[in-house]
Coordinates of C-alpha atoms and ligand atoms in Angstrom, one line a residue:
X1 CA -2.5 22.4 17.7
X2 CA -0.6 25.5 18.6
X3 CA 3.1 25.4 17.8
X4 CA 3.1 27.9 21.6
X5 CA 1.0 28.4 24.2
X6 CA 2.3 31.5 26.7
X7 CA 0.6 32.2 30.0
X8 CA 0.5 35.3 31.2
X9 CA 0.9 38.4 29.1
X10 CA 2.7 40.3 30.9
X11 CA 6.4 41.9 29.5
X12 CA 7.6 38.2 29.0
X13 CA 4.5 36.7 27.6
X14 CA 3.5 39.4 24.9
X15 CA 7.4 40.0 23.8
X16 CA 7.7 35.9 23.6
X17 CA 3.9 36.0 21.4
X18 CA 5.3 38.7 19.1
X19 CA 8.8 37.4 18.4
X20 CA 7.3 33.9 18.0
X21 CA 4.6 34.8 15.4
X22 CA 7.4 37.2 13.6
X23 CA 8.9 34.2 13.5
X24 CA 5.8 32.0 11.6
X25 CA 4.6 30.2 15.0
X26 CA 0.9 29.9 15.4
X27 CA 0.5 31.2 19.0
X28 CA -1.9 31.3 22.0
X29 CA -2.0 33.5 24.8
X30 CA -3.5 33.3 27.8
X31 CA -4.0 36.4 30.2
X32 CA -6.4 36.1 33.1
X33 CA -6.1 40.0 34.7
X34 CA -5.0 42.3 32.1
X35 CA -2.8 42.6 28.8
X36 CA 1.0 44.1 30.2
X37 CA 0.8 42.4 33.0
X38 CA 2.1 44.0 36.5
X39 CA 4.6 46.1 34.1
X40 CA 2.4 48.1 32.2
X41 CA -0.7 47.9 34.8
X42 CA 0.5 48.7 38.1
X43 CA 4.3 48.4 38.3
X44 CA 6.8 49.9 36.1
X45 CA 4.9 52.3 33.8
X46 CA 2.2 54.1 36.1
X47 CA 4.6 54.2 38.6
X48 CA 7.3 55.8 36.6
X49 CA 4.1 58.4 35.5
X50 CA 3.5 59.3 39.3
X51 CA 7.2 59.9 40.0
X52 CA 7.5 62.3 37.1
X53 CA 4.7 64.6 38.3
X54 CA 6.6 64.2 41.9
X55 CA 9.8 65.7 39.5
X56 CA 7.7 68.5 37.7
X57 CA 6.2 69.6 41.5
X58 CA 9.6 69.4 43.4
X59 CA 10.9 71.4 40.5
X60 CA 8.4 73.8 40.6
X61 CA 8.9 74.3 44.7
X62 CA 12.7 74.8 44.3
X63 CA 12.9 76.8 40.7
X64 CA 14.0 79.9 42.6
X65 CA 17.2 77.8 42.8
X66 CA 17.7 78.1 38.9
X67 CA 16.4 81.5 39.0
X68 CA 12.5 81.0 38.0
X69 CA 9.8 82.2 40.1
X70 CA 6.6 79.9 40.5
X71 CA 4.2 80.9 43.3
X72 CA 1.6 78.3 44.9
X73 CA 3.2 74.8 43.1
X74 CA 0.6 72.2 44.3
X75 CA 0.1 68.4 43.3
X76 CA -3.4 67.5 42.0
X77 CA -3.2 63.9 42.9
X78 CA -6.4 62.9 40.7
X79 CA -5.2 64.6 38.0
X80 CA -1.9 62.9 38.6
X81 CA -3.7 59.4 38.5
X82 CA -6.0 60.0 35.3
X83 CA -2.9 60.8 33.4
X84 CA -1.0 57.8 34.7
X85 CA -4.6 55.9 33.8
X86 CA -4.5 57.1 30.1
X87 CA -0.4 56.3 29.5
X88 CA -1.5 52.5 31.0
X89 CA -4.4 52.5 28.1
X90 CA -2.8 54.1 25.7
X91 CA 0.3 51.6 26.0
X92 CA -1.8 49.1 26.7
X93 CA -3.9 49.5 23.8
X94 CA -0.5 49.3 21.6
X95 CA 0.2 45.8 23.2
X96 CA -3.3 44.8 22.0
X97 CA -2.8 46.2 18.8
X98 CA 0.7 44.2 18.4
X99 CA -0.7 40.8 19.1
X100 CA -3.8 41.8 16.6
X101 CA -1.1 42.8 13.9
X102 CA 0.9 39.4 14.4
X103 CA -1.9 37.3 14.6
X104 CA -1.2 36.0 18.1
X105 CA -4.6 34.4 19.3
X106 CA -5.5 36.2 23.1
X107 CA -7.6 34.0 25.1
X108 CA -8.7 36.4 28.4
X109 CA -8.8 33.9 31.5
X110 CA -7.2 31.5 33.3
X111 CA -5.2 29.4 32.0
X112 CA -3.9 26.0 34.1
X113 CA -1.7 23.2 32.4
X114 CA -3.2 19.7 32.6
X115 CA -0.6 18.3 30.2
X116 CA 2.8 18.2 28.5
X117 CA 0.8 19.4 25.3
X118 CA -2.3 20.4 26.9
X119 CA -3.8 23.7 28.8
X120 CA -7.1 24.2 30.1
X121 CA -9.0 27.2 29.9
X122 CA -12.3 26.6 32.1
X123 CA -14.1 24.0 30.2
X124 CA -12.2 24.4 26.7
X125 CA -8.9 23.3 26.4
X126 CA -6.1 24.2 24.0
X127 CA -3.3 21.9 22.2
X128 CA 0.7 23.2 22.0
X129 CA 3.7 21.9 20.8
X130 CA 5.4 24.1 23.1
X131 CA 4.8 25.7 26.6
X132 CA 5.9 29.1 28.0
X133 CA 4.9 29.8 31.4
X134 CA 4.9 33.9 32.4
X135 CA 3.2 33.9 34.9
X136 CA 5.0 36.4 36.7
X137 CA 5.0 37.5 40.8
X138 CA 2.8 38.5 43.6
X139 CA 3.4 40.7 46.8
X140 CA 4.9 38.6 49.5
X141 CA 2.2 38.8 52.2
X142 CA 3.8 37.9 55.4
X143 CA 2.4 36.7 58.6
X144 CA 3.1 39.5 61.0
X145 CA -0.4 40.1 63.2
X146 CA -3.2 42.7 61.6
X147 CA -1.6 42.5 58.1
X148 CA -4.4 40.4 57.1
X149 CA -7.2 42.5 58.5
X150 CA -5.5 45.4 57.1
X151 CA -5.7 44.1 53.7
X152 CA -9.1 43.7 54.0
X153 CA -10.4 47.0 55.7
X154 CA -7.5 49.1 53.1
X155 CA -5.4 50.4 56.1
X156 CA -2.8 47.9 54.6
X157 CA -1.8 48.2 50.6
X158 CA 0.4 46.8 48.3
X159 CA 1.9 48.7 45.3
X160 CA -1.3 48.1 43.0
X161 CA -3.8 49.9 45.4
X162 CA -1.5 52.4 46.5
X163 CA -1.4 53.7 42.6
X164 CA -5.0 54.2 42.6
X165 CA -5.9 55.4 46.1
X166 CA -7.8 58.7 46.2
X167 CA -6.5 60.6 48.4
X168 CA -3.1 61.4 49.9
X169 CA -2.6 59.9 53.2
X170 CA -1.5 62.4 56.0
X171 CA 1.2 59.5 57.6
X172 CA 2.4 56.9 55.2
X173 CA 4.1 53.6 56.8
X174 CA 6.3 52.0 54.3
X175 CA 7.3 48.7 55.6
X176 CA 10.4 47.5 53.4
X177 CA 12.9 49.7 51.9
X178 CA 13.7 47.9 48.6
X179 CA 12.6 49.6 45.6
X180 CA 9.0 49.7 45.9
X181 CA 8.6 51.2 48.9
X182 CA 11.3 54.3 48.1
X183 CA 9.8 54.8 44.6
X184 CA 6.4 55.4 46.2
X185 CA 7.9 56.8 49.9
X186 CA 9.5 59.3 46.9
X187 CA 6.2 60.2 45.7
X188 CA 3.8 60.4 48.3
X189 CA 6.9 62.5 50.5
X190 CA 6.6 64.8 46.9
X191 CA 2.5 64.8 46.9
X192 CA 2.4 65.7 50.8
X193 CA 2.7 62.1 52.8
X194 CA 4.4 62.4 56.1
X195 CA 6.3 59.2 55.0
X196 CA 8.1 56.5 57.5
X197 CA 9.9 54.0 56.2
X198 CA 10.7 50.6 57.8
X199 CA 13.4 48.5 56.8
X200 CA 14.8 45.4 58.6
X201 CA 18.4 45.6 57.4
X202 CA 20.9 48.4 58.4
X203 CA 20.8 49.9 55.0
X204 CA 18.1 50.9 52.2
X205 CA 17.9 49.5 49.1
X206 CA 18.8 46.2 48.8
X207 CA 21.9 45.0 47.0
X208 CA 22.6 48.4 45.8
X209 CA 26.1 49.9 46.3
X210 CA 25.8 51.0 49.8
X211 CA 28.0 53.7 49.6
X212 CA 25.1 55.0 46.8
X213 CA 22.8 53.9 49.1
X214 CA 23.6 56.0 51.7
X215 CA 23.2 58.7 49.4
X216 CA 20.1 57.7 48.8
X217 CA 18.9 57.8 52.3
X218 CA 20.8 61.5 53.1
X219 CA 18.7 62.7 50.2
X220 CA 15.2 61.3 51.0
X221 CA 15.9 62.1 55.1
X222 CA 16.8 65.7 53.9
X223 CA 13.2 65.8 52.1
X224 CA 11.8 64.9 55.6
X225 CA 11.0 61.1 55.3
X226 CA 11.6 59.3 58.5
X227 CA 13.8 55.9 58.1
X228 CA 13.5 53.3 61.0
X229 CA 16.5 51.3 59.8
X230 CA 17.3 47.5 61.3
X231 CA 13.8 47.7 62.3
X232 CA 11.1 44.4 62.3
X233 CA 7.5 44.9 62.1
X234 CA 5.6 43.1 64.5
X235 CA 2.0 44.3 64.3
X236 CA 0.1 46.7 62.0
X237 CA -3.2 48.1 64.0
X238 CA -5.8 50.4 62.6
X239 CA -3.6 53.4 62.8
X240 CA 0.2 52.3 63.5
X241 CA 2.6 50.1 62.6
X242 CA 4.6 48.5 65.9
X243 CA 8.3 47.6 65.6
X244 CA 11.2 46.4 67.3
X245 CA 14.8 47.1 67.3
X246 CA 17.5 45.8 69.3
X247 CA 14.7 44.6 71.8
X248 CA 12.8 47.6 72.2
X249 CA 9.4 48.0 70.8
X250 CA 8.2 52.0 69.4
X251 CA 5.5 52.5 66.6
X252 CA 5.0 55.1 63.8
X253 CA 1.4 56.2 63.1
X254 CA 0.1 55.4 59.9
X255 CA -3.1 56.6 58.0
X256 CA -1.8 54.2 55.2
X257 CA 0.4 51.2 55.6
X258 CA 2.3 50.0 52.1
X259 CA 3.5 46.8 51.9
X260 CA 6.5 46.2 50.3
X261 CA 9.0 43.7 51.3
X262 CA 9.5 41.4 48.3
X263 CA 7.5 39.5 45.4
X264 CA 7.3 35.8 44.8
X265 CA 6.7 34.2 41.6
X266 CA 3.1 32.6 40.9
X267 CA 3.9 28.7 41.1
X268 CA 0.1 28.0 42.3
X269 CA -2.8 26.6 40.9
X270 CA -1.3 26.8 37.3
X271 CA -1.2 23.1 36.6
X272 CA 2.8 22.8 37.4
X273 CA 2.0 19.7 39.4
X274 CA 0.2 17.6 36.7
X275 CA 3.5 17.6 34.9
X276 CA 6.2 17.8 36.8
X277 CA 7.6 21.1 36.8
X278 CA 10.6 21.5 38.9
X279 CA 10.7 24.6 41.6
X280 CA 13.2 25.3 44.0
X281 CA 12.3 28.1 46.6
X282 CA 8.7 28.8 44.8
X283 CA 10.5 29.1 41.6
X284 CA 10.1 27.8 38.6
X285 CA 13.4 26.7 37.7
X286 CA 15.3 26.8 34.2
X287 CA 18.3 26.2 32.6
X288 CA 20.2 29.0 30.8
X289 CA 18.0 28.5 27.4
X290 CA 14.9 29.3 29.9
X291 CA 13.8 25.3 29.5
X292 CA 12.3 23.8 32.1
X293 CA 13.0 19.9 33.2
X294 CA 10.6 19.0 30.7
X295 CA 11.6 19.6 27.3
X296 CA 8.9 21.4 25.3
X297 CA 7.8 23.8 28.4
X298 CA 9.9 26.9 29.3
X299 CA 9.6 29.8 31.5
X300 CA 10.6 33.4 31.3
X301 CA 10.2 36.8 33.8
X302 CA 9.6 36.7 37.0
X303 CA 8.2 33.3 37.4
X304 CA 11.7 31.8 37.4
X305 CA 13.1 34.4 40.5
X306 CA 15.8 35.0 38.5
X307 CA 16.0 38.7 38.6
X308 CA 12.5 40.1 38.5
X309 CA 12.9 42.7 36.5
X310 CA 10.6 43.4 33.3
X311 CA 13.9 43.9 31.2
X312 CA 15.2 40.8 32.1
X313 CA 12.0 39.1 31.3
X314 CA 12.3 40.7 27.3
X315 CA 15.4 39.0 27.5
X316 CA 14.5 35.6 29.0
X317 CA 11.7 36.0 26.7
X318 CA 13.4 36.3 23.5
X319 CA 16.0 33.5 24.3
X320 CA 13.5 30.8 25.2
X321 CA 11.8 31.6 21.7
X322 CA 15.2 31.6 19.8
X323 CA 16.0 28.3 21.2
X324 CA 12.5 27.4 20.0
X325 CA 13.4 28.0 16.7
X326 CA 16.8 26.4 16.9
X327 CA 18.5 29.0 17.2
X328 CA 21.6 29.1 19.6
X329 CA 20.8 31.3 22.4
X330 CA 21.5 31.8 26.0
X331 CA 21.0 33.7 29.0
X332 CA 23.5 35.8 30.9
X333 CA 22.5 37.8 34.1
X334 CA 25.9 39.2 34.3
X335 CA 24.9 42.4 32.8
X336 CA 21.5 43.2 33.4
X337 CA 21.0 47.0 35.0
X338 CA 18.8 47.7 37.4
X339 CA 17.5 51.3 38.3
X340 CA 16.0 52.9 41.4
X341 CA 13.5 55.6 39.8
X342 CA 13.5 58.2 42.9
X343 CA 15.3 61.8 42.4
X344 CA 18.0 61.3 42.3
X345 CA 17.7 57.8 40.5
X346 CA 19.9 55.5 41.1
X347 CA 21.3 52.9 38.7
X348 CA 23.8 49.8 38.5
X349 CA 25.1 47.2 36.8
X350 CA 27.5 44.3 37.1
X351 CA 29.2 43.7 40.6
X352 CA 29.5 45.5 43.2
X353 CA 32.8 45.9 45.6
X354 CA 30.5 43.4 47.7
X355 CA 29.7 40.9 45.3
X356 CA 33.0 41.1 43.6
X357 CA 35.1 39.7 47.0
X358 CA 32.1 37.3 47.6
X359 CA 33.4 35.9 44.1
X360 CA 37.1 36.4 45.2
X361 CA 37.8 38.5 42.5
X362 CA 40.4 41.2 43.1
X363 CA 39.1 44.8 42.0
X364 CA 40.3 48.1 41.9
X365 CA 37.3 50.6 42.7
X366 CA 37.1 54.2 41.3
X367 CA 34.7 56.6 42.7
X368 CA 34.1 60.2 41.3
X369 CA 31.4 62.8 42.7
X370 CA 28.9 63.7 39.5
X371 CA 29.7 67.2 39.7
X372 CA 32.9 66.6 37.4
X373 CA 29.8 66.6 34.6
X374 CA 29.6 70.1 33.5
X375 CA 26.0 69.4 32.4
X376 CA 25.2 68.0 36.3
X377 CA 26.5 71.0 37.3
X378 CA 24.5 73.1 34.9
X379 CA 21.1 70.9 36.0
X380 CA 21.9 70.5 39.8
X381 CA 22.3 72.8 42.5
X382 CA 24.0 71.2 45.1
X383 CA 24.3 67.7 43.7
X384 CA 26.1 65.3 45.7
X385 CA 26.2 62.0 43.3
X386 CA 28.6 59.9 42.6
X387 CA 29.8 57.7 39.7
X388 CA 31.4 54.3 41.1
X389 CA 33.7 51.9 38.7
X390 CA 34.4 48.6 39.5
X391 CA 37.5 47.2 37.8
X392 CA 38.9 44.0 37.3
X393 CA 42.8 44.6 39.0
X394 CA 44.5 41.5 36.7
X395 CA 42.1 42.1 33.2
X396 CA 41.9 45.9 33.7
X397 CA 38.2 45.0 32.4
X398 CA 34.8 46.9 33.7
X399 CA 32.7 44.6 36.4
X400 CA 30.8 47.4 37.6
X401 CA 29.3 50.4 37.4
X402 CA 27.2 52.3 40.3
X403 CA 25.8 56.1 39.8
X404 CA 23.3 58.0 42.0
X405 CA 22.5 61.4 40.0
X406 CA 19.6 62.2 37.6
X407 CA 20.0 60.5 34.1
X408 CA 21.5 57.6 35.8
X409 CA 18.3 55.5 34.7
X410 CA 19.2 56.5 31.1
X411 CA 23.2 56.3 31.3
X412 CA 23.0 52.8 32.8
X413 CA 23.1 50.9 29.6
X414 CA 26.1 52.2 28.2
X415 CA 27.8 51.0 31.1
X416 CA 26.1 47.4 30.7
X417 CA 27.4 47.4 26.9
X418 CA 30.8 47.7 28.9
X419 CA 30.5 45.1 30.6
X420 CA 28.2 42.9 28.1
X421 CA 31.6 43.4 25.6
X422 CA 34.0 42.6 28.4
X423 CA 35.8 45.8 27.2
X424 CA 39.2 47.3 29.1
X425 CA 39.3 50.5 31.0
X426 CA 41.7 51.5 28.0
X427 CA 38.9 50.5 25.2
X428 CA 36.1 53.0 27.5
X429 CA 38.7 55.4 27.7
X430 CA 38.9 56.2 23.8
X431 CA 35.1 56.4 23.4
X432 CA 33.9 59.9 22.9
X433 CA 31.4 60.7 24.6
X434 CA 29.0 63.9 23.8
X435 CA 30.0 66.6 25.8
X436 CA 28.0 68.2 27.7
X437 CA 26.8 65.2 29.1
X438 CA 26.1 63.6 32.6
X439 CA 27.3 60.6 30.7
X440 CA 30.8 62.1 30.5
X441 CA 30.8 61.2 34.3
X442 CA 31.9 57.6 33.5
X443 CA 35.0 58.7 31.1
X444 CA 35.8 61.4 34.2
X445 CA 35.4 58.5 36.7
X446 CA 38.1 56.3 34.4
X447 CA 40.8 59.1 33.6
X448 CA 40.5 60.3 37.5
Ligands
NAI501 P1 12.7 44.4 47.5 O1 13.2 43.0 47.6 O2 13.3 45.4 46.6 O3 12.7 45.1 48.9 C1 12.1 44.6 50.0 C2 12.7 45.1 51.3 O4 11.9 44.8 52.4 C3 14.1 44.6 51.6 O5 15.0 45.6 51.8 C4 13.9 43.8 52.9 O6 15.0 43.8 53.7 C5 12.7 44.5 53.5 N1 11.9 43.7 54.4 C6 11.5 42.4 54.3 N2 10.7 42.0 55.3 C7 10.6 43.1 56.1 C8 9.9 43.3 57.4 N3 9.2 42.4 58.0 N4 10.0 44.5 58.0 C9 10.8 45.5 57.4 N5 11.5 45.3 56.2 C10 11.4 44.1 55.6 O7 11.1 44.3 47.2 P2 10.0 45.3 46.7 O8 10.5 46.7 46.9 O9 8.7 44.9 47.2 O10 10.1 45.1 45.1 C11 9.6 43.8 44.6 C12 10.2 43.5 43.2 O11 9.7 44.4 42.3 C13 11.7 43.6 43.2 O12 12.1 42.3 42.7 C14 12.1 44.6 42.3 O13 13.1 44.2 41.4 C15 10.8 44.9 41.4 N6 10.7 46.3 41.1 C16 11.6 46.9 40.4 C17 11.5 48.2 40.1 C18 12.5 48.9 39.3 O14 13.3 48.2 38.6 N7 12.7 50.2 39.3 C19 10.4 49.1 40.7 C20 9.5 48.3 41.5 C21 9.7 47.0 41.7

């Protein structure tokens, strides 16, 4: 008998399998697909490889601006992929290497529960004290006419073929303009794409700040990509995608269609049924120790539709093992970042002005363009970020913190620590920060 059985190793699975065996738990893991899951395979990491080439080549075509001449800048798109190929083995290879060192046993196939102690691989079947479901999340395929058929013939792709695809696509449909579709509308606009994207609601980017996400879009229109905002899909042929808006029906032509209008956690065919597992909404739901209804099976990542992001699912990870071990431990969601990778990136934490009246909390809001960081200056001609603060008006405590601007992605946890530590605009404002930073935007954004 196992003391843990994970399925799935994907960020939540192998983090859960190494802090458990650091720990002195005998541990299983069960991966059907590959070791890193969506993360390191096809999500996070090879898409973060893509966008940097996209950085070096939009560099390259604008360096007169910093005074450095380059002449005939050009994308090599299968160079670009064989590098991102190597960092996916290469990391890959180090998650293999981390489960080897901690003894975790990998089992490769598919793993489906068939009882409170019990999960079946094919025939054989494998005894644990304990549970942990990872299974993580799939692209939400929806029902709109010739999505199907363009799945099947490749006119139609979701993020995990669009990494690998050979050759870039003269017109690019993006349908969704969450942060799939602008990391890889950023991209393929970079590597040559005539890119449209489609997006049902008025704005871009979700839940983001929509003052940064207007930003976003001025940017990304600039760089020539079309946006067809409050649009719906209503067809995809073999070379167009058909859409309506306010009643009237118009269609963008497409060599490539991506999909991208949401994931869904994988609830099937993984044996919840034969237990009892409670979902909600095709989630796996869980209680702040990442427990399910039945004691000795948790679940942690995306499976649970928390937040679906591989961060969170370290996190969810590490508290379910904690609370294995007894050890007091629980989740909070209030300060988990989140970071659009495009140029400029975009990051945020905490509450927005939005979300912040939705919970009738009173805020103050304070918003300061990037440019008061003499290193933005230095690094961007023409910048036009922003750094936004949240406040709380009666605690004077940070709820928020919104940038657009590059180094956001890496500037973003400081401002979660903020908020993580419930510390006072007057506590932030005696921090010192390095100077010159972009960072020094936040302290800027306070004293303004
Ligand atoms: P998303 O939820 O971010 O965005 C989907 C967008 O599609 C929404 O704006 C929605 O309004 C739109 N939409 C839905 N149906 C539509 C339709 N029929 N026509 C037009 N627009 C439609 O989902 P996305 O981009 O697929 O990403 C999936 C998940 O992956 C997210 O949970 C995200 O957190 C995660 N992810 C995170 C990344 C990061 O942290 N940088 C990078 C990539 C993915």
């Amino acid at each position: 008998m196992y003391d843990l059985i994970i399925l799935g190793a994907g960020p939540a699975g192998y983090l859960a399998a190494e802090r458990a065996a650091q720990a002195g738990l005998d541990v299983l893991i069960i991966e059907k697909r590959f070791i890193g899951g969506v993360c390191l395979n096809e999500g996070c990491i090879p898409s973060k490889a893509l966008l940097h080439s996209a950085k070096v080549l939009d560099y390259a075509k604008h360096s007169a601006q910093y005074g450095v001449t380059v002449q005939n800048a050009s994308i090599d798109h299968s160079a670009v992929i064989e590098r991102k190929n190597k960092i996916v083995k290469m990391l890959t290879a180090g998650i293999k290497g981390k489960m080897r060192t901690n003894k975790v046993t990998v089992i490769d196939g598919e793993g489906v529960i068939t009882g409170k102690n019990t999960v079946a691989v094919g025939d054989a079947k494998y005894q644990g004290r304990r549970i942990l479901i990872c299974t993580g999340s799939q692209p939400i395929i929806p029902p709109i006419k010739g999505v199907a058929e363009g799945l099947k013939n490749g006119t139609v792709v979701t993020n995990r073929e669009l990494l690998d695809i050979k050759e870039i696509p003269d017109k690019l449909v993006v349908i969704g303009g969450g942060v799939i579709g602008l990391e890889m509308a950023s991209y393929f606009n970079s590597a040559g794409s005539n890119v449209t994207v489609i997006e049902m609601l008025p704005h871009i980017a979700g839940q983001t700040d929509k003052e940064v996400s207007a930003i976003l879009l001025k940017n990304y229109a600039d760089k020539g990509i079309e946006f067809k905002l409050g649009c719906k899909v209503v067809e995809v042929t073999d070379n167009a995608v058909i859409y309506e808006s306010e009643g009237k029906s118009d269609m963008a032509h497409a060599d490539k269609v991506l999909l991208s209008i949401g994931r869904k956690p994988v609830v099937d065919g993984i044996g919840l049924e034969a237990i009892g597992v409670y979902c909600e909404n095709g989630a796996i739901v869980t209680d702040k120790t990442m427990r399910t209804n039945i004691a000795n099976v948790y679940a942690a990542g995306d499976v649970n539709g928390k937040s679906m992001l591989a961060h969170t699912a370290y996190r969810e990870a590490e508290v379910a093992v904690n609370n294995m071990l007894g050890k007091k431990d629980i989740m909070r969601y209030n300060a988990v970042a989140s970071v659009i990778y495009t140029s400029p990136e975009v990051a945020s934490v905490g509450e927005t002005e939005e979300t912040a009246a939705g919970k009738g909390l009173e805020v103050e809001v304070i918003t300061q363009p990037m440019m008061f960081s003499g290193r933005y200056v230095a690094e961007n001609v023409r910048g036009d970020g922003i750094c936004k603060i949240v406040i709380d008006k009666k605690l004077k405590n940070i709820l928020g913190v919104h940038m657009i601007g590059n180094y956001a992605s890496e500037i973003i946890y400081g401002a979660a620590l903020m908020i993580e530590m419930q510390m006072r605009v007057e506590d932030v404002k005696e921090l010192i920060f390095p100077h010159p930073t972009v960072c020094e935007i936040i302290r800027e954004t306070l004293f303004k």
